[in-house]
Amino acid sequence: MSGASGGGTSGQARAGGLRSGTVGLLLRIEVLKAVKRRAFWVAVGLFAALNAIATVDNVRYARLYPENTYALPASWPDILTGLTGPGPFFIAVLMILLLAPEFSWRTGRQNVIDGLSKERLYAGKVIVLVGLIALFTATVVAIGVVGTLFSPSEGGPEFIRSTDLSYVGGCILNLLLFCSAGLMLSTMIRSAGPALGVLFLYILVEQAIAELVSRMGETMRGASEYFPFSITQDLGNSLVHYPEQLAAVNSSRAERGLPPLEFLAVEVLAIAALAYSAIFLVIAFLSMRKRDL
Amino acid sequence: MPVIETHDLTKRYGRRAAKSVLAVDQVSFSVEEGQVFGFLGPNGSGKTTTIGMLVGIINPTGGGFRLFGASGPKGLLAARSRVGATLETPNFYPYMSGRDNLRVAAAIKGVGRARIEECLELVGLADRAKHRFRTYSLGMKQRLALAATMLNDPELVILDEPANGLDPQGMREIREIIRILADRGKTIFLSSHLLWEVERTCSHVAIVRKGRIVASGTVTEVVSAGKSALLRAGDEDALAAALEGCPEVMSVRRFEEGGVVVGLHSDDLAAVNRYLAGRGIHVSHLAPHRPSLEEVFIDLTRGDFDPMTEIAS
């Protein structure tokens, strides 16, 4: 007999181990759910439009002022700005809008009744997470690269440099952290409005705490750099990935008698972002697996 | 081999003993292949929680169960591919069409598009399949839920209140679909408040009260289990009042068609007659009474609910 501990759900990940066919099936189901949703197209469209506007502005600026290059690879920092700023918020909001209603509409529960294990339901949401990160990154890169084709600026010999790759990686980790937080909040709170509220409230609270802590001395200020939102801000800051930019900024600050800007090493930021994302994803998994639907 | 077999299945909500709620309390029953099994109980008696555990959305806190003889996560996942189920209200994506909603369910169940069209035809939704689910009436939503349930041509069909909120025409349509499924040899596990419907449709029933099964067996066994009698007299108010004090009598209620029905501790109708005669009440009719399933249900779950509200719902 299925015991109390099993109840027919625990351990189904083992039972239904994710094979390539299963990933394809889950991808097909999640794509069908997303593309039929107006909120999905509104969010993606708005994000693409904001990036297109910024790109048009960059091209126009390069035409008016030829010394402001907008060509690859020099323009990567400008292009990738689209993945920082509002980008992570967009992706977290979209993640919550796509996931939380599965609980309020009870469609996730129906998916399980129809034969999907809770673990596969969760795996489907991880596929959504990966898909959104890929979609947002591709949108920004595509719009930015197409924009450079209309710019009069001369490009360099390379398409992309190692520092640009570091920035791309930082932006993707930034999106991953926000998306994981969205997934966790969706599975724990199970309602889109409150989940969005908690996300924005957390960001405000963390900034307030970081501000408070930074006044308590150097050690405490150092600790606040490891807060999740702080990590995402640093990962999305081009100065962290372009040492020559940081050197120029610090030189300018030195001339004005200001202390130099310092950041955690990119590797440390990356590990911290991955660790937070992993924690959020594990909490989401346990929440989905242990709680009744 | 039973299709469903539960053994002391238990679900307790909340960890602290003082605040926890025992929704399902050591429920044991079995459903054999081909049976149309009615699972009855007032609201909050644990029916949906029991079904939820069977279909894998609620984790039991005690006991266990088998589906098609299988237990354990791997076995149950495989067994559930032979089950079609719908719980409470139909749960679909409101922004998607009926057909697209069935495409999601079909992908999960591993069935093709042709089967989607067959099921839409079967429940009479082919003409409205392209419309969004949110535009459907409750009857159409229930029919779409039935279509989704039947996609994988399940051997076991679990229906939780499939006629909830339907008008008489909608109820008749659902009853017809259930009959078609039963005629095809499907095992049907039906939770419903419509007791006369269950009495007509089901071969077996279990009545659940406060999380425990209080009666189970064939419909005939369950309605014959209680000893009761129908009495009539000139002054039925006096008759009912007198019967309240009779030691042989467990329960007293007015019979819709006139008279008073009593539940008895024994078959000794003569003792009841003597008791009434001793109080100056002479009955014009005193005979054993075969109650309806509805009467048995109300007797067994007395005090748990307002019968009129429940039955109306």
Short mmCIF file of C-alpha atoms in Angstrom, two decimals, chain B residues 44-245:
data_model
loop_
_atom_site.label_atom_id
_atom_site.label_comp_id
_atom_site.label_asym_id
_atom_site.label_seq_id
_atom_site.Cartn_x
_atom_site.Cartn_y
_atom_site.Cartn_z
CA GLY B 44 -16.85 18.76 4.76
CA SER B 45 -17.17 15.05 5.45
CA GLY B 46 -13.87 14.25 3.72
CA LYS B 47 -15.03 13.02 0.30
CA THR B 48 -12.93 15.37 -1.81
CA THR B 49 -9.92 14.95 0.49
CA THR B 50 -10.16 11.17 0.06
CA ILE B 51 -10.37 11.53 -3.71
CA GLY B 52 -7.53 14.06 -3.64
CA MET B 53 -5.30 11.48 -1.98
CA LEU B 54 -6.24 8.87 -4.58
CA VAL B 55 -5.33 11.17 -7.47
CA GLY B 56 -2.08 12.40 -5.91
CA ILE B 57 -2.76 16.03 -5.08
CA ILE B 58 -3.07 15.53 -1.32
CA ASN B 59 -0.49 13.70 0.75
CA PRO B 60 -1.99 11.22 3.25
CA THR B 61 -0.80 11.45 6.84
CA GLY B 62 -1.66 7.83 7.64
CA GLY B 63 -2.70 4.53 6.12
CA GLY B 64 -2.41 3.88 2.44
CA PHE B 65 -4.09 2.81 -0.75
CA ARG B 66 -3.65 0.84 -3.94
CA LEU B 67 -4.81 1.66 -7.45
CA PHE B 68 -5.09 -1.36 -9.76
CA GLY B 69 -3.07 -3.24 -7.14
CA ALA B 70 -0.18 -0.78 -7.36
CA SER B 71 1.29 1.14 -4.47
CA GLY B 72 4.35 3.31 -3.97
CA PRO B 73 5.21 6.39 -6.02
CA LYS B 74 6.32 4.58 -9.18
CA GLY B 75 3.42 2.14 -9.22
CA LEU B 76 0.83 4.82 -8.50
CA LEU B 77 2.18 7.13 -11.21
CA ALA B 78 1.79 4.30 -13.72
CA ALA B 79 -1.63 3.33 -12.33
CA ARG B 80 -2.88 6.90 -12.63
CA SER B 81 -2.41 6.73 -16.40
CA ARG B 82 -5.42 4.36 -16.31
CA VAL B 83 -7.50 6.87 -14.35
CA GLY B 84 -9.54 9.85 -15.51
CA ALA B 85 -10.63 12.22 -12.76
CA THR B 86 -12.13 15.59 -12.11
CA LEU B 87 -12.45 17.20 -8.68
CA GLU B 88 -15.01 19.74 -7.52
CA THR B 89 -15.27 22.59 -10.03
CA PRO B 90 -13.74 22.13 -13.48
CA ASN B 91 -10.20 23.54 -13.47
CA PHE B 92 -9.04 24.86 -16.82
CA TYR B 93 -7.07 27.81 -18.22
CA PRO B 94 -9.73 30.53 -18.59
CA TYR B 95 -7.93 32.33 -21.42
CA MET B 96 -7.62 29.21 -23.58
CA SER B 97 -10.27 27.62 -25.76
CA GLY B 98 -11.91 24.35 -24.79
CA ARG B 99 -9.92 22.59 -27.49
CA ASP B 100 -6.60 24.09 -26.36
CA ASN B 101 -7.36 23.12 -22.77
CA LEU B 102 -7.90 19.57 -23.95
CA ARG B 103 -4.62 19.78 -25.87
CA VAL B 104 -2.82 20.42 -22.56
CA ALA B 105 -4.58 17.48 -20.91
CA ALA B 106 -4.01 15.29 -23.98
CA ALA B 107 -0.29 16.07 -23.99
CA ILE B 108 -0.05 15.02 -20.34
CA LYS B 109 -2.06 11.85 -21.00
CA GLY B 110 -0.15 11.09 -24.19
CA VAL B 111 -3.13 10.98 -26.56
CA GLY B 112 -3.48 12.44 -30.05
CA ARG B 113 -5.62 15.18 -31.56
CA ALA B 114 -8.16 12.78 -33.04
CA ARG B 115 -9.14 11.68 -29.56
CA ILE B 116 -9.67 15.32 -28.52
CA GLU B 117 -12.24 15.73 -31.29
CA GLU B 118 -13.92 12.43 -30.34
CA CYS B 119 -14.30 13.53 -26.73
CA LEU B 120 -15.57 16.98 -27.73
CA GLU B 121 -18.21 15.27 -29.88
CA LEU B 122 -19.13 12.87 -27.09
CA VAL B 123 -19.88 15.68 -24.64
CA GLY B 124 -21.51 17.87 -27.27
CA LEU B 125 -18.93 20.66 -27.23
CA ALA B 126 -17.53 20.37 -30.75
CA ASP B 127 -19.33 23.53 -31.87
CA ARG B 128 -17.99 25.61 -28.98
CA ALA B 129 -14.50 24.09 -28.85
CA LYS B 130 -12.79 27.18 -30.24
CA HIS B 131 -14.34 29.52 -27.70
CA ARG B 132 -12.51 30.53 -24.54
CA PHE B 133 -13.21 28.51 -21.43
CA ARG B 134 -14.14 31.65 -19.49
CA THR B 135 -17.12 32.16 -21.82
CA TYR B 136 -18.57 28.72 -21.06
CA SER B 137 -21.65 28.15 -18.93
CA LEU B 138 -21.24 25.94 -15.85
CA GLY B 139 -22.83 23.04 -17.72
CA MET B 140 -20.35 23.42 -20.58
CA LYS B 141 -17.47 23.59 -18.10
CA GLN B 142 -18.64 20.36 -16.48
CA ARG B 143 -18.92 18.72 -19.88
CA LEU B 144 -15.43 19.88 -20.82
CA ALA B 145 -14.17 18.37 -17.55
CA LEU B 146 -15.83 15.09 -18.52
CA ALA B 147 -14.22 15.27 -21.96
CA ALA B 148 -10.81 15.77 -20.34
CA THR B 149 -11.50 12.87 -18.00
CA MET B 150 -12.25 10.56 -20.91
CA LEU B 151 -9.32 11.56 -23.14
CA ASN B 152 -7.18 8.57 -22.22
CA ASP B 153 -10.14 6.16 -22.32
CA PRO B 154 -9.60 5.45 -18.60
CA GLU B 155 -10.49 2.18 -16.94
CA LEU B 156 -11.37 4.06 -13.74
CA VAL B 157 -13.36 7.29 -13.89
CA ILE B 158 -13.44 9.41 -10.72
CA LEU B 159 -16.07 12.13 -10.70
CA ASP B 160 -16.46 14.52 -7.79
CA GLU B 161 -19.83 16.26 -7.84
CA PRO B 162 -20.09 16.22 -11.64
CA ALA B 163 -23.63 17.62 -11.57
CA ASN B 164 -22.85 20.52 -9.21
CA GLY B 165 -24.67 23.67 -10.25
CA LEU B 166 -26.29 22.12 -13.29
CA ASP B 167 -29.88 22.64 -14.37
CA PRO B 168 -32.11 19.56 -14.79
CA GLN B 169 -31.17 19.28 -18.47
CA GLY B 170 -27.46 19.44 -17.61
CA MET B 171 -27.91 16.82 -14.89
CA ARG B 172 -29.68 14.56 -17.34
CA GLU B 173 -26.82 14.94 -19.82
CA ILE B 174 -24.22 14.11 -17.16
CA ARG B 175 -26.28 11.09 -16.07
CA GLU B 176 -26.43 9.91 -19.67
CA ILE B 177 -22.65 10.21 -20.03
CA ILE B 178 -22.15 8.28 -16.77
CA ARG B 179 -24.48 5.57 -18.06
CA ILE B 180 -22.59 5.38 -21.35
CA LEU B 181 -19.34 4.98 -19.42
CA ALA B 182 -20.85 2.32 -17.14
CA ASP B 183 -22.23 0.46 -20.17
CA ARG B 184 -18.73 0.44 -21.61
CA GLY B 185 -17.55 -1.43 -18.52
CA LYS B 186 -15.69 1.44 -16.89
CA THR B 187 -15.30 1.44 -13.16
CA ILE B 188 -16.86 4.66 -11.89
CA PHE B 189 -16.20 6.29 -8.53
CA LEU B 190 -18.84 8.96 -8.11
CA SER B 191 -19.10 11.49 -5.33
CA SER B 192 -22.46 13.23 -5.38
CA HIS B 193 -25.12 14.90 -3.32
CA LEU B 194 -27.86 13.79 -5.69
CA LEU B 195 -28.87 10.75 -3.70
CA TRP B 196 -31.81 9.62 -5.81
CA GLU B 197 -29.46 9.87 -8.78
CA VAL B 198 -26.84 7.78 -7.01
CA GLU B 199 -29.48 5.23 -6.02
CA ARG B 200 -30.48 4.90 -9.66
CA THR B 201 -26.96 4.91 -11.09
CA CYS B 202 -24.69 3.22 -8.57
CA SER B 203 -24.27 -0.45 -7.78
CA HIS B 204 -22.34 0.18 -4.55
CA VAL B 205 -22.13 3.03 -2.07
CA ALA B 206 -20.14 4.20 0.91
CA ILE B 207 -21.47 6.91 3.21
CA VAL B 208 -18.88 9.03 4.93
CA ARG B 209 -19.49 11.17 7.99
CA LYS B 210 -16.91 13.37 9.72
CA GLY B 211 -14.10 11.60 7.87
CA ARG B 212 -15.25 8.06 8.68
CA ILE B 213 -17.21 5.56 6.64
CA VAL B 214 -20.47 4.87 8.45
CA ALA B 215 -22.06 2.52 5.91
CA SER B 216 -20.92 0.71 2.79
CA GLY B 217 -21.97 -2.11 0.51
CA THR B 218 -24.36 -2.57 -2.36
CA VAL B 219 -27.13 -0.01 -2.53
CA THR B 220 -29.62 -2.71 -1.51
CA GLU B 221 -27.50 -3.73 1.48
CA VAL B 222 -27.12 -0.17 2.69
CA VAL B 223 -30.81 0.73 2.44
CA SER B 224 -31.83 -2.59 4.03
CA ALA B 225 -29.39 -2.39 6.90
CA GLY B 226 -31.46 -0.01 9.01
CA LYS B 227 -34.58 -1.31 10.73
CA SER B 228 -37.39 1.14 10.28
CA ALA B 229 -41.15 1.32 10.24
CA LEU B 230 -43.84 3.56 8.82
CA LEU B 231 -46.70 4.51 11.13
CA ARG B 232 -49.89 6.45 10.50
CA ALA B 233 -52.52 7.67 12.94
CA GLY B 234 -55.32 10.22 13.09
CA ASP B 235 -53.20 12.75 14.98
CA GLU B 236 -49.72 12.45 13.57
CA ASP B 237 -48.33 15.25 15.75
CA ALA B 238 -49.31 13.27 18.84
CA LEU B 239 -47.98 10.11 17.22
CA ALA B 240 -44.58 11.68 16.51
CA ALA B 241 -44.37 13.16 20.02
CA ALA B 242 -45.20 9.83 21.61
CA LEU B 243 -42.67 7.96 19.50
CA GLU B 244 -39.89 10.28 20.71
CA GLY B 245 -40.19 8.60 24.11
#
